[in-house]
């Protein structure tokens, strides 16, 4: 596996990959089985697989959340080597934001709903960094988990709106045996909250009304940010302590 830190270096490498399909998995690191499933899908469908690790500061509307975000690039690198990834992109802020975020991508409808309603500017940061990474990698396909359903839909919409050649591929949510959707933030849960967290998926998957589900979540110890049904799915965001969890299920 080759580690690439500069955009110039990646573009030189990409120049020698023409004619080969390139799968790309953008991550913020602290990899778990959900990320690994994306990498495995990419390897199955492409000749070359590249992964990026970059904790993107522009998508954090809460600086405390950014500072607490778990990081372990050394372990991540070893995991990706074992998986047979071809390239690991490790850009820094200066590489990706040479303009210091003067230019950004904004979507003015769906990004204001759900997570966007309580995390102002979050999706501007997500779409901006993803567009940069897709322009850098020129990937044939890019892989995103559907736990972040809203993010996946927005990225797919952006790729279409800006006529990007990259196919945006959505992959199923990977869960623990308990039903809890895998997330790097799960590491931040206290032992007590880790026991409660699986009830998020259990409750939203039940047959109760939304009002009843809301009450059940609060009774279990969650502070509900939103709980709603749309697009044939139920969406939830809720806090356990300072950790914000999201999930969605089809109905």
mmCIF file of C-alpha atoms in Angstrom:
data_model
loop_
_atom_site.group_PDB
_atom_site.id
_atom_site.type_symbol
_atom_site.label_atom_id
_atom_site.label_comp_id
_atom_site.label_asym_id
_atom_site.label_seq_id
_atom_site.Cartn_x
_atom_site.Cartn_y
_atom_site.Cartn_z
ATOM 1 C CA UNK A 1 0.000 0.000 0.000
ATOM 2 C CA UNK A 2 1.335 3.401 -0.977
ATOM 3 C CA UNK A 3 0.671 6.339 1.352
ATOM 4 C CA UNK A 4 0.017 9.590 -0.469
ATOM 5 C CA UNK A 5 0.024 12.903 1.374
ATOM 6 C CA UNK A 6 0.015 15.495 -1.395
ATOM 7 C CA UNK A 7 -2.522 16.224 -4.095
ATOM 8 C CA UNK A 8 0.255 16.694 -6.643
ATOM 9 C CA UNK A 9 1.609 13.234 -5.853
ATOM 10 C CA UNK A 10 -1.816 11.620 -6.215
ATOM 11 C CA UNK A 11 -2.396 13.282 -9.578
ATOM 12 C CA UNK A 12 0.937 11.944 -10.795
ATOM 13 C CA UNK A 13 -0.087 8.464 -9.655
ATOM 14 C CA UNK A 14 -3.528 8.757 -11.223
ATOM 15 C CA UNK A 15 -1.929 9.656 -14.547
ATOM 16 C CA UNK A 16 -0.504 6.139 -14.614
ATOM 17 C CA UNK A 17 -3.800 4.462 -13.734
ATOM 18 C CA UNK A 18 -5.760 5.449 -16.810
ATOM 19 C CA UNK A 19 -7.795 2.574 -18.167
ATOM 20 C CA UNK A 20 -8.109 0.986 -14.719
ATOM 21 C CA UNK A 21 -11.218 1.265 -12.570
ATOM 22 C CA UNK A 22 -10.616 3.081 -9.280
ATOM 23 C CA UNK A 23 -12.781 2.601 -6.200
ATOM 24 C CA UNK A 24 -12.595 5.254 -3.495
ATOM 25 C CA UNK A 25 -13.666 5.143 0.163
ATOM 26 C CA UNK A 26 -13.528 8.543 1.911
ATOM 27 C CA UNK A 27 -13.310 8.239 5.712
ATOM 28 C CA UNK A 28 -12.493 10.254 8.811
ATOM 29 C CA UNK A 29 -10.578 7.311 10.183
ATOM 30 C CA UNK A 30 -10.935 5.277 13.380
ATOM 31 C CA UNK A 31 -12.009 2.470 11.120
ATOM 32 C CA UNK A 32 -14.591 -0.145 12.042
ATOM 33 C CA UNK A 33 -16.302 -3.021 10.269
ATOM 34 C CA UNK A 34 -18.612 -0.623 8.455
ATOM 35 C CA UNK A 35 -15.641 1.056 6.766
ATOM 36 C CA UNK A 36 -14.107 -2.332 6.066
ATOM 37 C CA UNK A 37 -17.280 -3.458 4.286
ATOM 38 C CA UNK A 38 -16.975 -0.438 1.972
ATOM 39 C CA UNK A 39 -13.347 -1.281 1.229
ATOM 40 C CA UNK A 40 -14.232 -4.903 0.498
ATOM 41 C CA UNK A 41 -17.026 -3.800 -1.857
ATOM 42 C CA UNK A 42 -14.605 -1.484 -3.645
ATOM 43 C CA UNK A 43 -12.010 -4.220 -4.026
ATOM 44 C CA UNK A 44 -14.629 -6.568 -5.454
ATOM 45 C CA UNK A 45 -15.784 -4.040 -8.061
ATOM 46 C CA UNK A 46 -12.595 -2.199 -9.054
ATOM 47 C CA UNK A 47 -9.018 -2.862 -10.130
ATOM 48 C CA UNK A 48 -7.603 -0.215 -7.774
ATOM 49 C CA UNK A 49 -8.894 0.809 -4.325
ATOM 50 C CA UNK A 50 -7.968 4.051 -2.595
ATOM 51 C CA UNK A 51 -9.018 5.146 0.895
ATOM 52 C CA UNK A 52 -8.689 8.619 2.399
ATOM 53 C CA UNK A 53 -8.420 9.502 6.072
ATOM 54 C CA UNK A 54 -9.134 13.130 6.896
ATOM 55 C CA UNK A 55 -10.997 14.461 9.919
ATOM 56 C CA UNK A 56 -12.749 17.284 8.112
ATOM 57 C CA UNK A 57 -13.070 20.318 10.414
ATOM 58 C CA UNK A 58 -15.528 22.202 8.203
ATOM 59 C CA UNK A 59 -18.338 19.696 8.855
ATOM 60 C CA UNK A 60 -18.184 20.118 12.641
ATOM 61 C CA UNK A 61 -20.488 22.837 13.926
ATOM 62 C CA UNK A 62 -19.311 22.028 17.451
ATOM 63 C CA UNK A 63 -15.585 22.450 18.107
ATOM 64 C CA UNK A 64 -15.743 20.258 21.214
ATOM 65 C CA UNK A 65 -17.102 17.454 19.040
ATOM 66 C CA UNK A 66 -14.189 17.917 16.630
ATOM 67 C CA UNK A 67 -11.627 17.806 19.432
ATOM 68 C CA UNK A 68 -13.178 14.645 20.899
ATOM 69 C CA UNK A 69 -13.408 12.778 17.588
ATOM 70 C CA UNK A 70 -11.383 9.534 17.935
ATOM 71 C CA UNK A 71 -8.198 9.225 15.882
ATOM 72 C CA UNK A 72 -5.783 6.318 15.411
ATOM 73 C CA UNK A 73 -4.108 6.627 12.027
ATOM 74 C CA UNK A 74 -1.448 4.034 12.867
ATOM 75 C CA UNK A 75 -3.987 1.271 13.533
ATOM 76 C CA UNK A 76 -6.084 2.378 10.549
ATOM 77 C CA UNK A 77 -3.048 2.122 8.284
ATOM 78 C CA UNK A 78 -2.290 -1.421 9.444
ATOM 79 C CA UNK A 79 -5.911 -2.472 8.872
ATOM 80 C CA UNK A 80 -5.912 -1.060 5.348
ATOM 81 C CA UNK A 81 -2.610 -2.771 4.537
ATOM 82 C CA UNK A 82 -4.061 -6.092 5.695
ATOM 83 C CA UNK A 83 -7.100 -5.519 3.469
ATOM 84 C CA UNK A 84 -4.889 -5.029 0.427
ATOM 85 C CA UNK A 85 -5.782 -1.389 -0.218
ATOM 86 C CA UNK A 86 -3.621 0.085 -2.980
ATOM 87 C CA UNK A 87 -3.449 3.727 -1.898
ATOM 88 C CA UNK A 88 -4.055 5.588 1.361
ATOM 89 C CA UNK A 89 -4.575 9.330 0.999
ATOM 90 C CA UNK A 90 -3.557 11.289 4.106
ATOM 91 C CA UNK A 91 -3.965 14.965 3.167
ATOM 92 C CA UNK A 92 -3.754 17.735 5.755
ATOM 93 C CA UNK A 93 -5.943 20.819 6.027
ATOM 94 C CA UNK A 94 -3.551 22.988 4.038
ATOM 95 C CA UNK A 95 -3.584 20.551 1.135
ATOM 96 C CA UNK A 96 -7.371 20.279 0.896
ATOM 97 C CA UNK A 97 -8.234 23.845 1.902
ATOM 98 C CA UNK A 98 -5.622 26.000 0.202
ATOM 99 C CA UNK A 99 -8.360 28.677 0.057
ATOM 100 C CA UNK A 100 -9.006 28.303 3.832
ATOM 101 C CA UNK A 101 -12.634 27.395 3.043
ATOM 102 C CA UNK A 102 -13.486 30.597 1.201
ATOM 103 C CA UNK A 103 -15.248 28.514 -1.432
ATOM 104 C CA UNK A 104 -17.834 25.946 -0.450
ATOM 105 C CA UNK A 105 -20.634 23.767 -1.835
ATOM 106 C CA UNK A 106 -24.136 24.415 -0.503
ATOM 107 C CA UNK A 107 -27.387 22.578 -1.137
ATOM 108 C CA UNK A 108 -30.406 24.666 -0.176
ATOM 109 C CA UNK A 109 -33.243 22.191 0.450
ATOM 110 C CA UNK A 110 -32.584 18.680 1.741
ATOM 111 C CA UNK A 111 -29.407 19.723 3.596
ATOM 112 C CA UNK A 112 -31.504 21.980 5.854
ATOM 113 C CA UNK A 113 -33.642 19.078 7.085
ATOM 114 C CA UNK A 114 -32.887 16.287 9.599
ATOM 115 C CA UNK A 115 -29.241 16.598 10.709
ATOM 116 C CA UNK A 116 -28.900 19.869 8.816
ATOM 117 C CA UNK A 117 -31.636 21.499 10.899
ATOM 118 C CA UNK A 118 -29.643 21.219 14.121
ATOM 119 C CA UNK A 119 -26.100 21.168 12.705
ATOM 120 C CA UNK A 120 -25.853 24.408 10.689
ATOM 121 C CA UNK A 121 -23.175 24.282 8.021
ATOM 122 C CA UNK A 122 -22.532 20.568 8.530
ATOM 123 C CA UNK A 123 -23.466 19.476 5.037
ATOM 124 C CA UNK A 124 -21.680 22.424 3.416
ATOM 125 C CA UNK A 125 -18.507 20.988 4.922
ATOM 126 C CA UNK A 126 -19.359 17.426 3.896
ATOM 127 C CA UNK A 127 -20.210 18.285 0.291
ATOM 128 C CA UNK A 128 -17.231 20.589 -0.100
ATOM 129 C CA UNK A 129 -14.663 18.046 1.082
ATOM 130 C CA UNK A 130 -16.259 15.195 -0.875
ATOM 131 C CA UNK A 131 -16.242 17.248 -4.071
ATOM 132 C CA UNK A 132 -12.575 18.078 -3.507
ATOM 133 C CA UNK A 133 -11.691 14.430 -2.903
ATOM 134 C CA UNK A 134 -13.641 13.213 -5.927
ATOM 135 C CA UNK A 135 -11.962 15.812 -8.123
ATOM 136 C CA UNK A 136 -8.566 14.723 -6.812
ATOM 137 C CA UNK A 137 -9.074 10.957 -7.120
ATOM 138 C CA UNK A 138 -11.149 10.894 -10.318
ATOM 139 C CA UNK A 139 -12.569 7.663 -8.927
ATOM 140 C CA UNK A 140 -14.734 5.388 -11.041
ATOM 141 C CA UNK A 141 -16.874 4.636 -7.976
ATOM 142 C CA UNK A 142 -17.050 6.067 -4.462
ATOM 143 C CA UNK A 143 -18.599 4.160 -1.566
ATOM 144 C CA UNK A 144 -20.758 5.519 1.256
ATOM 145 C CA UNK A 145 -22.620 3.774 4.068
ATOM 146 C CA UNK A 146 -26.389 4.193 4.241
ATOM 147 C CA UNK A 147 -26.440 4.726 8.012
ATOM 148 C CA UNK A 148 -25.738 8.335 6.988
ATOM 149 C CA UNK A 149 -28.678 8.197 4.564
ATOM 150 C CA UNK A 150 -29.054 11.960 4.244
ATOM 151 C CA UNK A 151 -25.341 12.377 3.530
ATOM 152 C CA UNK A 152 -25.446 9.615 0.912
ATOM 153 C CA UNK A 153 -28.418 11.201 -0.868
ATOM 154 C CA UNK A 154 -26.817 14.656 -0.821
ATOM 155 C CA UNK A 155 -23.500 13.378 -2.181
ATOM 156 C CA UNK A 156 -25.280 11.447 -4.908
ATOM 157 C CA UNK A 157 -27.322 14.530 -5.786
ATOM 158 C CA UNK A 158 -24.214 16.714 -5.886
ATOM 159 C CA UNK A 159 -22.405 14.269 -8.165
ATOM 160 C CA UNK A 160 -25.356 14.399 -10.561
ATOM 161 C CA UNK A 161 -25.765 18.190 -10.372
ATOM 162 C CA UNK A 162 -22.089 18.823 -11.150
ATOM 163 C CA UNK A 163 -21.849 16.113 -13.833
ATOM 164 C CA UNK A 164 -19.162 14.158 -11.999
ATOM 165 C CA UNK A 165 -18.051 10.951 -13.681
ATOM 166 C CA UNK A 166 -17.828 9.108 -10.354
ATOM 167 C CA UNK A 167 -20.650 6.679 -9.534
ATOM 168 C CA UNK A 168 -21.843 7.127 -5.940
ATOM 169 C CA UNK A 169 -22.495 3.701 -4.440
ATOM 170 C CA UNK A 170 -24.593 3.270 -1.280
ATOM 171 C CA UNK A 171 -23.820 0.294 0.953
ATOM 172 C CA UNK A 172 -25.983 -1.265 3.700
ATOM 173 C CA UNK A 173 -25.565 -0.229 7.332
ATOM 174 C CA UNK A 174 -23.327 -2.590 9.285
ATOM 175 C CA UNK A 175 -24.470 -3.316 12.829
ATOM 176 C CA UNK A 176 -23.197 -4.939 15.971
ATOM 177 C CA UNK A 177 -24.959 -8.141 17.031
ATOM 178 C CA UNK A 178 -27.009 -5.939 19.377
ATOM 179 C CA UNK A 179 -28.398 -3.966 16.418
ATOM 180 C CA UNK A 180 -26.407 -0.813 17.154
ATOM 181 C CA UNK A 181 -25.208 0.790 13.926
ATOM 182 C CA UNK A 182 -21.420 0.906 13.805
ATOM 183 C CA UNK A 183 -19.919 4.364 14.191
ATOM 184 C CA UNK A 184 -16.519 5.720 15.174
ATOM 185 C CA UNK A 185 -18.359 7.763 17.803
ATOM 186 C CA UNK A 186 -19.501 4.589 19.578
ATOM 187 C CA UNK A 187 -16.016 4.541 21.111
ATOM 188 C CA UNK A 188 -16.979 7.661 23.085
ATOM 189 C CA UNK A 189 -19.960 6.004 24.794
ATOM 190 C CA UNK A 190 -19.600 5.282 28.498
ATOM 191 C CA UNK A 191 -20.027 1.620 29.534
ATOM 192 C CA UNK A 192 -23.501 2.481 30.851
ATOM 193 C CA UNK A 193 -24.516 4.253 27.646
ATOM 194 C CA UNK A 194 -23.090 1.420 25.507
ATOM 195 C CA UNK A 195 -25.649 -0.884 27.131
ATOM 196 C CA UNK A 196 -28.490 1.530 26.359
ATOM 197 C CA UNK A 197 -27.429 2.440 22.788
ATOM 198 C CA UNK A 198 -28.796 -0.691 21.023
ATOM 199 C CA UNK A 199 -32.309 0.331 22.057
ATOM 200 C CA UNK A 200 -32.154 3.139 19.486
ATOM 201 C CA UNK A 201 -32.447 0.697 16.597
ATOM 202 C CA UNK A 202 -34.762 -1.620 18.513
ATOM 203 C CA UNK A 203 -37.261 1.137 19.280
ATOM 204 C CA UNK A 204 -37.374 2.775 15.843
ATOM 205 C CA UNK A 205 -37.816 -0.670 14.253
ATOM 206 C CA UNK A 206 -40.923 -1.393 16.338
ATOM 207 C CA UNK A 207 -44.593 -1.080 15.369
ATOM 208 C CA UNK A 208 -45.385 1.823 17.716
ATOM 209 C CA UNK A 209 -46.360 5.305 16.546
ATOM 210 C CA UNK A 210 -43.689 7.995 16.268
ATOM 211 C CA UNK A 211 -45.023 9.671 19.411
ATOM 212 C CA UNK A 212 -44.782 6.388 21.300
ATOM 213 C CA UNK A 213 -41.275 5.744 19.965
ATOM 214 C CA UNK A 214 -40.199 9.228 21.122
ATOM 215 C CA UNK A 215 -41.472 8.543 24.644
ATOM 216 C CA UNK A 216 -39.795 5.135 24.689
ATOM 217 C CA UNK A 217 -36.464 6.635 23.657
ATOM 218 C CA UNK A 218 -36.660 9.283 26.370
ATOM 219 C CA UNK A 219 -37.612 6.656 28.932
ATOM 220 C CA UNK A 220 -34.561 4.622 27.917
ATOM 221 C CA UNK A 221 -32.295 7.618 28.538
ATOM 222 C CA UNK A 222 -31.948 9.219 25.108
ATOM 223 C CA UNK A 223 -32.253 12.949 24.470
ATOM 224 C CA UNK A 224 -34.033 12.969 21.111
ATOM 225 C CA UNK A 225 -32.836 15.484 18.536
ATOM 226 C CA UNK A 226 -35.326 14.405 15.871
ATOM 227 C CA UNK A 227 -37.509 11.428 15.049
ATOM 228 C CA UNK A 228 -39.463 11.509 11.823
ATOM 229 C CA UNK A 229 -40.820 9.411 8.981
ATOM 230 C CA UNK A 230 -40.262 10.341 5.333
ATOM 231 C CA UNK A 231 -39.057 8.795 2.083
ATOM 232 C CA UNK A 232 -40.414 5.461 3.309
ATOM 233 C CA UNK A 233 -37.947 5.473 6.202
ATOM 234 C CA UNK A 234 -37.826 6.400 9.881
ATOM 235 C CA UNK A 235 -34.944 8.710 10.793
ATOM 236 C CA UNK A 236 -33.625 9.402 14.269
ATOM 237 C CA UNK A 237 -30.855 11.368 15.932
ATOM 238 C CA UNK A 238 -30.466 11.198 19.690
ATOM 239 C CA UNK A 239 -27.886 11.941 22.342
ATOM 240 C CA UNK A 240 -26.555 9.648 25.028
ATOM 241 C CA UNK A 241 -24.604 12.045 27.190
ATOM 242 C CA UNK A 242 -22.487 14.062 24.744
ATOM 243 C CA UNK A 243 -22.512 11.399 22.027
ATOM 244 C CA UNK A 244 -24.920 11.952 19.142
ATOM 245 C CA UNK A 245 -26.155 8.772 17.446
ATOM 246 C CA UNK A 246 -28.094 8.547 14.177
ATOM 247 C CA UNK A 247 -29.925 5.688 12.524
ATOM 248 C CA UNK A 248 -32.637 4.967 9.975
ATOM 249 C CA UNK A 249 -34.766 2.003 8.960
ATOM 250 C CA UNK A 250 -37.076 1.285 6.053
ATOM 251 C CA UNK A 251 -40.787 1.011 6.768
#
